[in-house]
Every structure is written in C-alpha cells, then in structure tokens.
Short mmCIF file of C-alpha atoms in Angstrom, two decimals:
data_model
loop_
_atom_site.label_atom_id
_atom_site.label_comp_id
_atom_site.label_asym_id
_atom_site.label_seq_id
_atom_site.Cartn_x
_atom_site.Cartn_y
_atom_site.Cartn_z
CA UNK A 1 -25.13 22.90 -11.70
CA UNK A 2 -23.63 19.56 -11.59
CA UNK A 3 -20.87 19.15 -8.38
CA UNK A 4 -18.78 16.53 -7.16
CA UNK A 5 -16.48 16.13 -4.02
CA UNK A 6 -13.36 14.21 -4.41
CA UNK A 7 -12.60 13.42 -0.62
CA UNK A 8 -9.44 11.77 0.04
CA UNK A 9 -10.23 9.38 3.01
CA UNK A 10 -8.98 10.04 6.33
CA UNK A 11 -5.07 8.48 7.29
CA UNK A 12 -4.06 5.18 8.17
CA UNK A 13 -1.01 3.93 9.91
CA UNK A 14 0.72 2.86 7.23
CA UNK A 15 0.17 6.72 5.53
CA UNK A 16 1.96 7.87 9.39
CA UNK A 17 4.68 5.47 8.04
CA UNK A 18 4.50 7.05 4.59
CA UNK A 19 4.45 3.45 3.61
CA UNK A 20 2.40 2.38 -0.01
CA UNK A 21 -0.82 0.98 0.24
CA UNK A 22 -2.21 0.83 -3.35
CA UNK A 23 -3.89 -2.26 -3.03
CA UNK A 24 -3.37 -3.46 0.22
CA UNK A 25 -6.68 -3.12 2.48
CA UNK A 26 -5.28 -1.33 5.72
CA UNK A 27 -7.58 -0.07 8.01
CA UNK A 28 -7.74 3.41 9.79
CA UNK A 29 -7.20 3.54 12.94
CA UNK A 30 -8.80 5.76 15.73
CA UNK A 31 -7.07 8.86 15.25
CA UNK A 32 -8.07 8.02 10.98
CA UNK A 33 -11.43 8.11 12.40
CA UNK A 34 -11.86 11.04 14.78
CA UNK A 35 -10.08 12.90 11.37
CA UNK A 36 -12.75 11.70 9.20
CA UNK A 37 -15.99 12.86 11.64
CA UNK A 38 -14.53 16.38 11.88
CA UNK A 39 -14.15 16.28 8.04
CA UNK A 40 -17.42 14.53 7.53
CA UNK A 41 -19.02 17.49 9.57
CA UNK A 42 -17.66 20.41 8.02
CA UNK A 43 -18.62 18.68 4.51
CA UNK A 44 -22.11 18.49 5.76
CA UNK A 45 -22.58 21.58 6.94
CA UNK A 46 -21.08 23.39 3.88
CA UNK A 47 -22.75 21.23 1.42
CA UNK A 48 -26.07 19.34 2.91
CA UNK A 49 -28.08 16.29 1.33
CA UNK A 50 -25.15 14.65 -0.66
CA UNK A 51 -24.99 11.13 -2.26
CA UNK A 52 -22.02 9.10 -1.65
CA UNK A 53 -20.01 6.84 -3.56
CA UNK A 54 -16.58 4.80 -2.34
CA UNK A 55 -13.80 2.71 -3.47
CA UNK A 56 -14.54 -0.60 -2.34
CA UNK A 57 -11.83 -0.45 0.14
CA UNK A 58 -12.10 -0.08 4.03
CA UNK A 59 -10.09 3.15 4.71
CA UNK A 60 -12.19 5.03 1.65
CA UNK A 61 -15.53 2.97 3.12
CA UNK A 62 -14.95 3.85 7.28
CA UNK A 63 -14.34 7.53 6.15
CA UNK A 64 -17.59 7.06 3.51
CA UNK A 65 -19.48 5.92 6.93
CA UNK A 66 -18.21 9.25 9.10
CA UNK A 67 -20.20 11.19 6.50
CA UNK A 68 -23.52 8.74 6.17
CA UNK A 69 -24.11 9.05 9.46
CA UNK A 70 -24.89 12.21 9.25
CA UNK A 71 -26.60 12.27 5.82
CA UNK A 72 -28.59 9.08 6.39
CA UNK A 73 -28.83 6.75 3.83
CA UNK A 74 -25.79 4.07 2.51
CA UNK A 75 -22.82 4.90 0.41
CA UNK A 76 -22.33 3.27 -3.04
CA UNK A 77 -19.67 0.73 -3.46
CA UNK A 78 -17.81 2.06 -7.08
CA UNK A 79 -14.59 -0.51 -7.71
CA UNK A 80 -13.57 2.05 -10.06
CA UNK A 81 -12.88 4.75 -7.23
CA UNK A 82 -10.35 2.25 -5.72
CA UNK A 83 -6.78 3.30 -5.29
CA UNK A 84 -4.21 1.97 -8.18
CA UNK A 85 -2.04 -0.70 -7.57
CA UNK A 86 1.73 -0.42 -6.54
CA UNK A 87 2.44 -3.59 -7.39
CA UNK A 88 5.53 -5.08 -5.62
CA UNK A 89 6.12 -1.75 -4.10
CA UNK A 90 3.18 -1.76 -1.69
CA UNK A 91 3.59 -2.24 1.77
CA UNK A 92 7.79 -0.72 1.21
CA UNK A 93 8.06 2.98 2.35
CA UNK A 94 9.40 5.50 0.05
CA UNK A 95 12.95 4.90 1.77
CA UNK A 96 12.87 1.58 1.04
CA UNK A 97 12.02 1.59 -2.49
CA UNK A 98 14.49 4.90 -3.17
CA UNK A 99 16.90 2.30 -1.98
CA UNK A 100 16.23 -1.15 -3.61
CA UNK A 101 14.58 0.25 -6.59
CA UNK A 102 16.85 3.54 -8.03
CA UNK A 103 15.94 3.46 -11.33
CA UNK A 104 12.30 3.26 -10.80
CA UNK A 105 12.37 5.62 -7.95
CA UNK A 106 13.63 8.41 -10.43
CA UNK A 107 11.34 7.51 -12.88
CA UNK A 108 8.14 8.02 -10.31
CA UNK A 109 9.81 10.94 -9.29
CA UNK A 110 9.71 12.33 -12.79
CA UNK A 111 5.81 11.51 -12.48
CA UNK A 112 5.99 8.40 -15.21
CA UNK A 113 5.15 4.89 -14.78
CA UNK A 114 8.19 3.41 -13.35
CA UNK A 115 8.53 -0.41 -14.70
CA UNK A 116 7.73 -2.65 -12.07
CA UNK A 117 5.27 -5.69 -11.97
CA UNK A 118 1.92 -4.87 -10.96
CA UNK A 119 1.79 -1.06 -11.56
CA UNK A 120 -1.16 0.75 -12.27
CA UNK A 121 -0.34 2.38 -15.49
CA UNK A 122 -1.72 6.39 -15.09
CA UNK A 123 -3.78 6.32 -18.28
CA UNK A 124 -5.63 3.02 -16.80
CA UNK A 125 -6.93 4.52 -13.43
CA UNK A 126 -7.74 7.69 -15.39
CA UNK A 127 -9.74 6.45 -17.67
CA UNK A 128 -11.66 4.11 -14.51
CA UNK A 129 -11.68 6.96 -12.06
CA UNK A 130 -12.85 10.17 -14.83
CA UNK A 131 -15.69 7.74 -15.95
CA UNK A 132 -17.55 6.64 -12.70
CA UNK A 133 -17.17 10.48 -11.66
CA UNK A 134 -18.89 11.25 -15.06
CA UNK A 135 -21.72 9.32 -14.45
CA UNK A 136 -22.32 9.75 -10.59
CA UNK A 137 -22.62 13.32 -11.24
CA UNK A 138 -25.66 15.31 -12.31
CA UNK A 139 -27.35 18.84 -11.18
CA UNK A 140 -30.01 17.37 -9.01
CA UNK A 141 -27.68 17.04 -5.95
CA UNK A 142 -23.96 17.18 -5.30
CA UNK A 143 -21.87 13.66 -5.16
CA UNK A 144 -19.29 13.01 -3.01
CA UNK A 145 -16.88 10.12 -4.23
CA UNK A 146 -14.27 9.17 -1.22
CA UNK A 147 -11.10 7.73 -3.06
CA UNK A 148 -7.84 8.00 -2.76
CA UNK A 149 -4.51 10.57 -3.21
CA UNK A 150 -3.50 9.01 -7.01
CA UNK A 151 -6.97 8.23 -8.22
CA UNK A 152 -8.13 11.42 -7.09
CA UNK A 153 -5.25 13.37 -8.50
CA UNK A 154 -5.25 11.65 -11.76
CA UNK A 155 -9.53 11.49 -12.22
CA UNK A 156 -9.03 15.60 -11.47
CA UNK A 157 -6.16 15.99 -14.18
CA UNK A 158 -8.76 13.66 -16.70
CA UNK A 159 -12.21 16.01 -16.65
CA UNK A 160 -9.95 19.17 -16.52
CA UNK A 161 -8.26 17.65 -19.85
CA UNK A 162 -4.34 18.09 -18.38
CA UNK A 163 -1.34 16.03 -19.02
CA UNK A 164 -1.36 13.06 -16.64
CA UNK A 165 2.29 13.88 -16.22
CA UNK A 166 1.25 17.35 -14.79
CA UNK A 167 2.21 18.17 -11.20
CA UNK A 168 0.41 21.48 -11.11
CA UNK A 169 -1.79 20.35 -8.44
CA UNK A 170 -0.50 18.83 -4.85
CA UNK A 171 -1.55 15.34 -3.19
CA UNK A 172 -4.81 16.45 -1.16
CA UNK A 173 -4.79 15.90 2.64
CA UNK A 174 -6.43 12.84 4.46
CA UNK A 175 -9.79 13.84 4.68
CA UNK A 176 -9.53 17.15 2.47
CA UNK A 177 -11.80 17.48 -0.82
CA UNK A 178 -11.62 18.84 -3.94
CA UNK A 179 -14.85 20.53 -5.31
CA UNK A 180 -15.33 20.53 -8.53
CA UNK A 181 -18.21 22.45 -10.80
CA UNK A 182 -19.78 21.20 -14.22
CA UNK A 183 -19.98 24.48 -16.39
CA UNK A 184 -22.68 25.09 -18.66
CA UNK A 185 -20.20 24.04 -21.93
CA UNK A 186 -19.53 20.67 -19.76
CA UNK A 187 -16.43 22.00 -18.86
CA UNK A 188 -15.05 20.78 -15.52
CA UNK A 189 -13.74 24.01 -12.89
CA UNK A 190 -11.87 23.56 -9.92
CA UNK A 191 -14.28 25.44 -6.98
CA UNK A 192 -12.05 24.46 -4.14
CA UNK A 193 -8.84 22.36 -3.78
CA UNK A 194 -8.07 20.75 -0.46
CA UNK A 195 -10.75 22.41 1.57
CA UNK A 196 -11.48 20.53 4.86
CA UNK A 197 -10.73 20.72 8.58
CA UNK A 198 -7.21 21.41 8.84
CA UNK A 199 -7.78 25.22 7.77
CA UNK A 200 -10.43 26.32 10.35
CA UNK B 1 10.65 27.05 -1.80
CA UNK B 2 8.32 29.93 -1.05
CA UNK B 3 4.82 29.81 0.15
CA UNK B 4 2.34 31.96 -1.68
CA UNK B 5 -1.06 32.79 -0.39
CA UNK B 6 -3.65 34.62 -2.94
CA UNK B 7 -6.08 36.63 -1.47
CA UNK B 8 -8.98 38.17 -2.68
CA UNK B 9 -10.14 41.02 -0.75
CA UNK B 10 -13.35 41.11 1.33
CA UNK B 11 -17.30 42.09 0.46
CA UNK B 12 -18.29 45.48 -1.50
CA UNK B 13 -21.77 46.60 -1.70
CA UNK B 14 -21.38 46.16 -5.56
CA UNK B 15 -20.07 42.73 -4.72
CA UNK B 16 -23.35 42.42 -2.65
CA UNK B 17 -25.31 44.51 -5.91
CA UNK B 18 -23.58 42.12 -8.16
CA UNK B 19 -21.90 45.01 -10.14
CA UNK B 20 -18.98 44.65 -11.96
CA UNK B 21 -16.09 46.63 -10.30
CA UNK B 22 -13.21 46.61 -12.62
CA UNK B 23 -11.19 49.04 -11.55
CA UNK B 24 -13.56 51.53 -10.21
CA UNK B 25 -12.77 52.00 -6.35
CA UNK B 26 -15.40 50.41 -4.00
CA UNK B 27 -14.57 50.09 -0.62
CA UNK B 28 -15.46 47.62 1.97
CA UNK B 29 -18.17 47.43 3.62
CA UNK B 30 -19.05 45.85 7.00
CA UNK B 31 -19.80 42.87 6.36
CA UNK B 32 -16.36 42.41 4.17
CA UNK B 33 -14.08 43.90 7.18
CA UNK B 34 -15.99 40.89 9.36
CA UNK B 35 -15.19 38.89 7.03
CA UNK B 36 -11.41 40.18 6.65
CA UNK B 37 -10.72 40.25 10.52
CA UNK B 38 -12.43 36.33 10.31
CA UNK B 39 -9.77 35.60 7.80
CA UNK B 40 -6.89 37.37 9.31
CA UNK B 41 -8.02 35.11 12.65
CA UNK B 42 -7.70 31.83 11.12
CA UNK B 43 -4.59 32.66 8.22
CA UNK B 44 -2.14 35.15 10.36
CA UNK B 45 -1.81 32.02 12.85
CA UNK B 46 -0.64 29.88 9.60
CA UNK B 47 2.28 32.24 8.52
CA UNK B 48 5.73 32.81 9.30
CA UNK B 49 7.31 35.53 11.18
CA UNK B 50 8.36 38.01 8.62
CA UNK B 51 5.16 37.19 6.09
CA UNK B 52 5.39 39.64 3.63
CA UNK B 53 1.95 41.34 2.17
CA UNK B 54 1.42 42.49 -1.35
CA UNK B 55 -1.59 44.27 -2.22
CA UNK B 56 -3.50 45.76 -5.44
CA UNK B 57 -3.58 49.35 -4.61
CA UNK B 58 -7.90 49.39 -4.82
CA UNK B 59 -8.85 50.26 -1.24
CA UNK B 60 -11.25 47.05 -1.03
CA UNK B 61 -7.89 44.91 -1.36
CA UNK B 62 -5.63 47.21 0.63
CA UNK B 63 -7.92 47.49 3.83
CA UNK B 64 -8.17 43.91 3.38
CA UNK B 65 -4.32 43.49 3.38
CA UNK B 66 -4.02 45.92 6.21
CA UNK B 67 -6.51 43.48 8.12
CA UNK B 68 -3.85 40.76 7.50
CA UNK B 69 -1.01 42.52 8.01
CA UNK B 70 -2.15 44.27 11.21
CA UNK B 71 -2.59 40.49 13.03
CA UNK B 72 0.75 39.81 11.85
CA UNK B 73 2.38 42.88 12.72
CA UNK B 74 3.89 43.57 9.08
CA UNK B 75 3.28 46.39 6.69
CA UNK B 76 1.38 46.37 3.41
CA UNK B 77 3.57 46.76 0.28
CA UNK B 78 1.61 48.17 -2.38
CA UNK B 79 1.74 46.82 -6.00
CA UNK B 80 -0.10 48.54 -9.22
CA UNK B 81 0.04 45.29 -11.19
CA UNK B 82 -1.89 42.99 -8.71
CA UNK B 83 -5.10 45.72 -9.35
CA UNK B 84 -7.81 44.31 -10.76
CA UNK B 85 -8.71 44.15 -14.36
CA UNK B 86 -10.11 46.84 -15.93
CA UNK B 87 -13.43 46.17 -17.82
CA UNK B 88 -14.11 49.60 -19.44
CA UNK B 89 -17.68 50.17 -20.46
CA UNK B 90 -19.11 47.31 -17.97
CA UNK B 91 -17.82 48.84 -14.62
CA UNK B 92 -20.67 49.44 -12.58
CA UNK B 93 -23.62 46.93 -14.82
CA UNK B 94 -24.95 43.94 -13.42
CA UNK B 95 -25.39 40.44 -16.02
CA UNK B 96 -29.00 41.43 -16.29
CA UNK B 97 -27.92 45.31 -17.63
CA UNK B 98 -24.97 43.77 -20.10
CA UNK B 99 -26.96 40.73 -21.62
CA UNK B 100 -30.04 44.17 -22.75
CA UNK B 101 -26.84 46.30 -23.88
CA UNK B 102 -24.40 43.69 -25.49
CA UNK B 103 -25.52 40.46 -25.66
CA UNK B 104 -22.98 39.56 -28.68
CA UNK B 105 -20.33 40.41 -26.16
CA UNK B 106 -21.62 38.50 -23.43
CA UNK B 107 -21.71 35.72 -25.11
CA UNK B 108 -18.54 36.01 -26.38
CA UNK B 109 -17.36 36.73 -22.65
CA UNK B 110 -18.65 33.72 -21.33
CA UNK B 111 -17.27 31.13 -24.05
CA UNK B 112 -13.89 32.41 -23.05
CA UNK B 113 -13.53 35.07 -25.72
CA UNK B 114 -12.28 38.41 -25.35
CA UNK B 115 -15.68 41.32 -25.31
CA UNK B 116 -15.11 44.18 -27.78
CA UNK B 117 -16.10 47.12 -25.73
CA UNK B 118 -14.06 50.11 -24.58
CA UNK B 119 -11.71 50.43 -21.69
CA UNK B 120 -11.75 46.34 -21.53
CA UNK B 121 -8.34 44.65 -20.76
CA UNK B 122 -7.54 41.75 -21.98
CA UNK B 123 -6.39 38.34 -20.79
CA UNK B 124 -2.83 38.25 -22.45
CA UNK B 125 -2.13 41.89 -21.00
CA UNK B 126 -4.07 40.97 -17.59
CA UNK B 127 -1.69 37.68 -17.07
CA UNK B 128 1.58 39.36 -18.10
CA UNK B 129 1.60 41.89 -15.50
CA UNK B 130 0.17 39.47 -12.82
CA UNK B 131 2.56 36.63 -13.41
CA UNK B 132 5.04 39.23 -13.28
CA UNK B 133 4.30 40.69 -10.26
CA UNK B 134 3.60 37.00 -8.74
CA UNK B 135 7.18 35.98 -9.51
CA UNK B 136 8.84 38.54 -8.53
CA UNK B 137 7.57 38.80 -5.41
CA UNK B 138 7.92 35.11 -5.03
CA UNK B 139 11.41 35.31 -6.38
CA UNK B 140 12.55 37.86 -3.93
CA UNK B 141 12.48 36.25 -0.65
CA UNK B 142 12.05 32.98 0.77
CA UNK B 143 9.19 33.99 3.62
CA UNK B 144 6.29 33.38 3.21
CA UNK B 145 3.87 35.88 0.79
CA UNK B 146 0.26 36.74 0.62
CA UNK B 147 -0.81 38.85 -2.28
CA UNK B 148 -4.27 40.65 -1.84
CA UNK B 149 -6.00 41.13 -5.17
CA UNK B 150 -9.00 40.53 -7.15
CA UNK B 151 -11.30 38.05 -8.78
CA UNK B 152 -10.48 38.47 -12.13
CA UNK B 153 -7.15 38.87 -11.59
CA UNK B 154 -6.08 36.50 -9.48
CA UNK B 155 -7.86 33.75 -11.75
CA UNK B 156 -6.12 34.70 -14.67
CA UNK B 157 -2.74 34.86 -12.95
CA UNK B 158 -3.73 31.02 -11.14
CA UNK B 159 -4.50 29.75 -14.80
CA UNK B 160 -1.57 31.57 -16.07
CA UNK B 161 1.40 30.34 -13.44
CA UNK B 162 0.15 26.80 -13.54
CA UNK B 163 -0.51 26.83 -17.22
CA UNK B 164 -3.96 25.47 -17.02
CA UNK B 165 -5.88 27.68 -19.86
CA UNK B 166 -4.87 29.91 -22.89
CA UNK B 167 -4.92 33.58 -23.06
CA UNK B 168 -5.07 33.43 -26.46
CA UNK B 169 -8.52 32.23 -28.29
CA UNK B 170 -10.84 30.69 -26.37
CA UNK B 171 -9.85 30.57 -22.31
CA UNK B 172 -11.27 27.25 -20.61
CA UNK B 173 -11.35 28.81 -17.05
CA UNK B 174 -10.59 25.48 -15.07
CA UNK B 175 -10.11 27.36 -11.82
CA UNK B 176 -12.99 29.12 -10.75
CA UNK B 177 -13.61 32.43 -8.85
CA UNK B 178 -12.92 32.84 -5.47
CA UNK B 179 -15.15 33.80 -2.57
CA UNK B 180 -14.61 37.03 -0.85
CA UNK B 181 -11.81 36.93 1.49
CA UNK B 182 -10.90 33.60 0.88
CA UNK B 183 -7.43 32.09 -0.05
CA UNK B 184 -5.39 29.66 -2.20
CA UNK B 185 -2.14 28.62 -1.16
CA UNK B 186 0.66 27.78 -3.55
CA UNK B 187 4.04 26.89 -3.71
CA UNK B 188 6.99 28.41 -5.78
CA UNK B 189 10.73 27.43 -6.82
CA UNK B 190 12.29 28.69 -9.48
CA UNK B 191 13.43 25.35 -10.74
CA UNK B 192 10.69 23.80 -10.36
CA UNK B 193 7.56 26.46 -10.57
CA UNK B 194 4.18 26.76 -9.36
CA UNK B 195 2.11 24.43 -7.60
CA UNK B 196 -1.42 24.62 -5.97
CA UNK B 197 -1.86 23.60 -2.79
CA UNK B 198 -5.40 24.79 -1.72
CA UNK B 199 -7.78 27.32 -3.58
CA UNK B 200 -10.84 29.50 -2.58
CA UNK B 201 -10.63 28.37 1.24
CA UNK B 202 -12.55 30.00 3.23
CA UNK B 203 -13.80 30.72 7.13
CA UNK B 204 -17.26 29.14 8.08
CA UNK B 205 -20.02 31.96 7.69
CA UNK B 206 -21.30 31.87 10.78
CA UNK B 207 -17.64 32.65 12.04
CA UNK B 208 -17.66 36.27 10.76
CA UNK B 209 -16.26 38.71 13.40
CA UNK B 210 -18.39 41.88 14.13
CA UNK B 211 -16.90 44.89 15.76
#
C-alpha cells in the first residue's frame, strides 16, 4: 500500500507573529527546532525507514533535517512542495492586510483568490503540489513530503478530488502530518489528519 | 463553536479475530480497557469542565465512554443512533469466510456499493440517523462533546457531515477507519458547519495502561 506524510514544517517567528511568509525564506528558530525533533521522533517511531522529500525552502528543509537524522540518508529537494506565493501580502500580518486590503481580505476569507499582484492562484499550486506527491509515492516504502499549511491543504483537497474552495479540513499544526493511504482503486484516504506531538 | 471529539471504542476479541461485529454485542476485552484508560489519560486532560459524553448503547462503546467519562467526572448519556451499523448475515464472519460465501457481494462491498444480504443497513439510512444524532448533540450545548461509537459508523457520519463521499451509488470512502480507541476532533457551528480538525489519533502502543 502506497503512503505519504504531508508534514507541515515546524514554526517560525514570523508564524508566532501570524505574519505571511509565502515566499519569503524565514528561518526557524530554536524553539521551531526543538518542535520539529519531537515531531521528527514520534514520526519515526510510528512509521520507520521513510524517504523524504522538501520544498526547497529553509523552514520545510531544517524540519526535513530533524527527521534525516534519524533515518539516515538526505532529503530530496522538490521546488514543487514549496509554499505559494502571497505576493505583496507577504511579510504583512493578517491585521495589517484586513486593514489596507478590505476587499481582498473578504475575498480570502471566502477561500477565493483575492486579486492582488503576485498571488498564487489555488488551481496552480494544486496542480504542482498533487503531482510531485503522485510520483514520490509508491508501495515499496512510505514518503514523507515536508511542505507547507496552503500547499499541503490544497495538494490534500487535489488526490481526494474536493473543491479547492472546500474548508472541510483545518490548517495542520507546525510539525503535525497528514497520512494519507493509496487504495487499491487508486483512490486517495485520509488515515490520519494532524497527528503529531501536540496530542501525546 | 462546539468541539466534537469521535471516539471509537476500544479492542474486542472479534476485533482481535477480525470478525465483523455489526451490531452483535462484544465486549471489551483487556487489552481494549488498557487501551481506553490510555486514552482517557491523554484526552480527559484536553476537555473542558462540563464535557459532555455520548455513547452507542453496545457495551464495547459504553465501557469505553464510561472510561472517559469516569477521568472527567461526567456521566455517560446513552444514544441508540450512534450504535453501530448493522450488517445482517455477516456479523460474526471474517473476509476470508465472506469472500467463500458471497464473493459477488464482497466485491460489490468494497467498490463502495451497497451488499445484498439480509439484516444489512445501508449507507443512506446509516448516515441519516448519525448526522442526526451528531447535530443534535452538537447543537445543544456549547461544551465540549465526545461521542463514543463505531467504525462503520462513525466513518459514514465523518464522510457524511463534511460531505466528502455519496451515500448514494458508489461511496469513495476518503476517510478511512479508525484505530481502536482513537479520536478525531472536529468543530461545529451552525452557520458555518463541520470541520475536521484531527482524525484517528491515537496513544503510542507501548503507552497502554494495565491494571
């Protein structure tokens, strides 16, 4: 059976800040990291040899690291796990842009694309996130792909064949997973949904 | 906003035999009432005062529910539609037994169709009366909620509230089973509905409480 691990990496400062990233290559910090070694540990012991893949940016590649360290081996650099772009929103917090951006605000509120320059359009990072998970899975051994909250959320609403508009499912935690299962048919099943540390 | 926690209740030895239960009445056994008090350790601490619990009235959900409610110091209400679904001819066979005896059905069962046999109840009927019972539990109070049922039941009432599969034709299952005594935790507003926050987690194994 084919499984894959959608792990949202662990939080930086600007997340504390609930400021947008996107982007913008922010590092975690030390607190980011001792998050992602718990996580990392719990994911090894529950799942064992995995092979990991990450979006090219540092917070997604220091958690990647938490986890290789104990599985030995390197993780994959995959540009299409990388976290869309915000545009001319990232580095604002949510206050800001609620503030200086109304209209658009609403609009992201209602789930859409709001129109603003830069923005990663949802069908786009779908399409990029739902293929490279495609192809890095297979039955011989479970992949883990550290991303981030929106590609995860929308590459999980693509292989379970949902509206991207849905909001059925909630933004994972830093350093929490999703597990998801490969039926026989090729259909995609949610195992587990935001499994990690915080719960034991 | 209400918080709703789904449990499913802890190990059987026909969970162990790999038997379909249905609604035949199978108690715990030892290991599952470990695994319940485990649970109970690490979810009680996560719930408000006042967390209500809801259970199927099938003794291998309400001892599990009692577990619960005992480390919280509430009492089990007891609810007829959170039972589990009833599955007729199969209760008691194993996969190996039902692909000999109907392997037409099986097959039918496992693309997502509905098996003809007798004493099977459907999806449509098995989502009506869970949905019901999850909303109006949900409805009635603001405090947080566990509800202590089954495997097929609580999947078809997940798929159902967040509108995931059909219960009509073919059902695409996108949320799988659950683990004995393990949890998913959802949220619920009436204007704005159901949302998953966590599903089939789970204490550690080797953290199973004897005694």
């Amino acid at each position: 059976m084919t499984r894959l691990l959608l792990w949202r990496h662990a939080a930086t400062p600007y997340n504390a800040d609930r400021r947008l990233q996107g982007s913008l290559d922010v590092a975690i910090d030390d607190g980011g990291r001792a998050q992602a070694a718990q996580a990392a540990a719990l994911l090894h012991r529950t799942y064992g040899p995995v092979v990991v893949h990450t979006s090219p940016l540092v917070r997604a590649s220091a958690t990647a690291e938490a986890l290789v360290l104990l599985t030995g081996g390197e993780a994959t650099v995959d540009d299409r796990l990388t976290q869309r772009s915000y545009g001319v929103w990232e580095g604002m917090t949510w206050d800001e842009i609620r503030e200086q951006y109304p209209r658009e605000y609403a609009q992201r509120m209602r789930y859409e694309d709001p129109e603003i320059e830069g923005w990663d359009r949802a069908q786009t990072v779908a399409a990029r996130v739902a293929e490279a998970l495609r192809e890095m899975g297979s039955p011989d051994r479970t992949a883990v792909a550290v991303s981030h909250g929106s590609s995860i959320s929308l590459g999980v609403l693509a292989l379970l064949e949902l509206p991207l508009t849905s909001r059925v499912f909630a933004r994972l935690r830093h350093a929490h997973w999703v597990d998801l299962r490969q039926a026989a048919d090729g259909a995609w099943q949610v195992h587990g949904f935001n499994m990690g540390p915080d719960w034991s | 906003m209400t918080r709703v926690f789904l449990l499913r209740h802890g190990q059987t030895d026909w969970n162990a035999a790999r038997r379909l239960q249905g609604s035949t009445d199978i108690p715990l056994n030892e290991w599952g009432r470990g695994q319940a008090r485990a649970m109970a350790q690490v979810l009680a601490p996560q719930l408000s005062a006042g967390a209500r619990v809801v259970s199927s009235p099938l003794s291998r959900a309400r001892e599990t529910a009692a577990i619960l409610a005992a480390a919280l110091g509430s009492a089990v209400t007891a609810d007829a539609r959170l039972a589990e679904r009833s599955f007729g001819q199969w209760e008691g066979t194993t996969v190996e037994q039902r692909e000999a005896s109907d392997p037409e059905e099986v097959r039918r069962w496992h693309a997502g169709q509905e098996p003809r046999i007798d004493g099977y109840e459907t999806h449509r009927l098995l989502a009506q009366r869970m949905s019901a019972a999850l909303t109006d539990h949900a409805s009635a109070d603001a405090v947080d909620l566990v509800v202590v049922s089954h495997g097929s039941a609580l999947r078809m009432a997940l798929s159902s509230v967040l509108g995931l599969d059909h219960t009509d034709g073919p059902s695409r299952r996108s949320i799988s089973p659950w683990g004995n005594a393990c949890w998913s935790e959802l949220d619920f507003a009436p204007s704005a509905g159901w949302t998953l926050h966590a599903h089939n987690i789970g204490v550690e194994e080797s953290a199973t409480v004897e005694g």
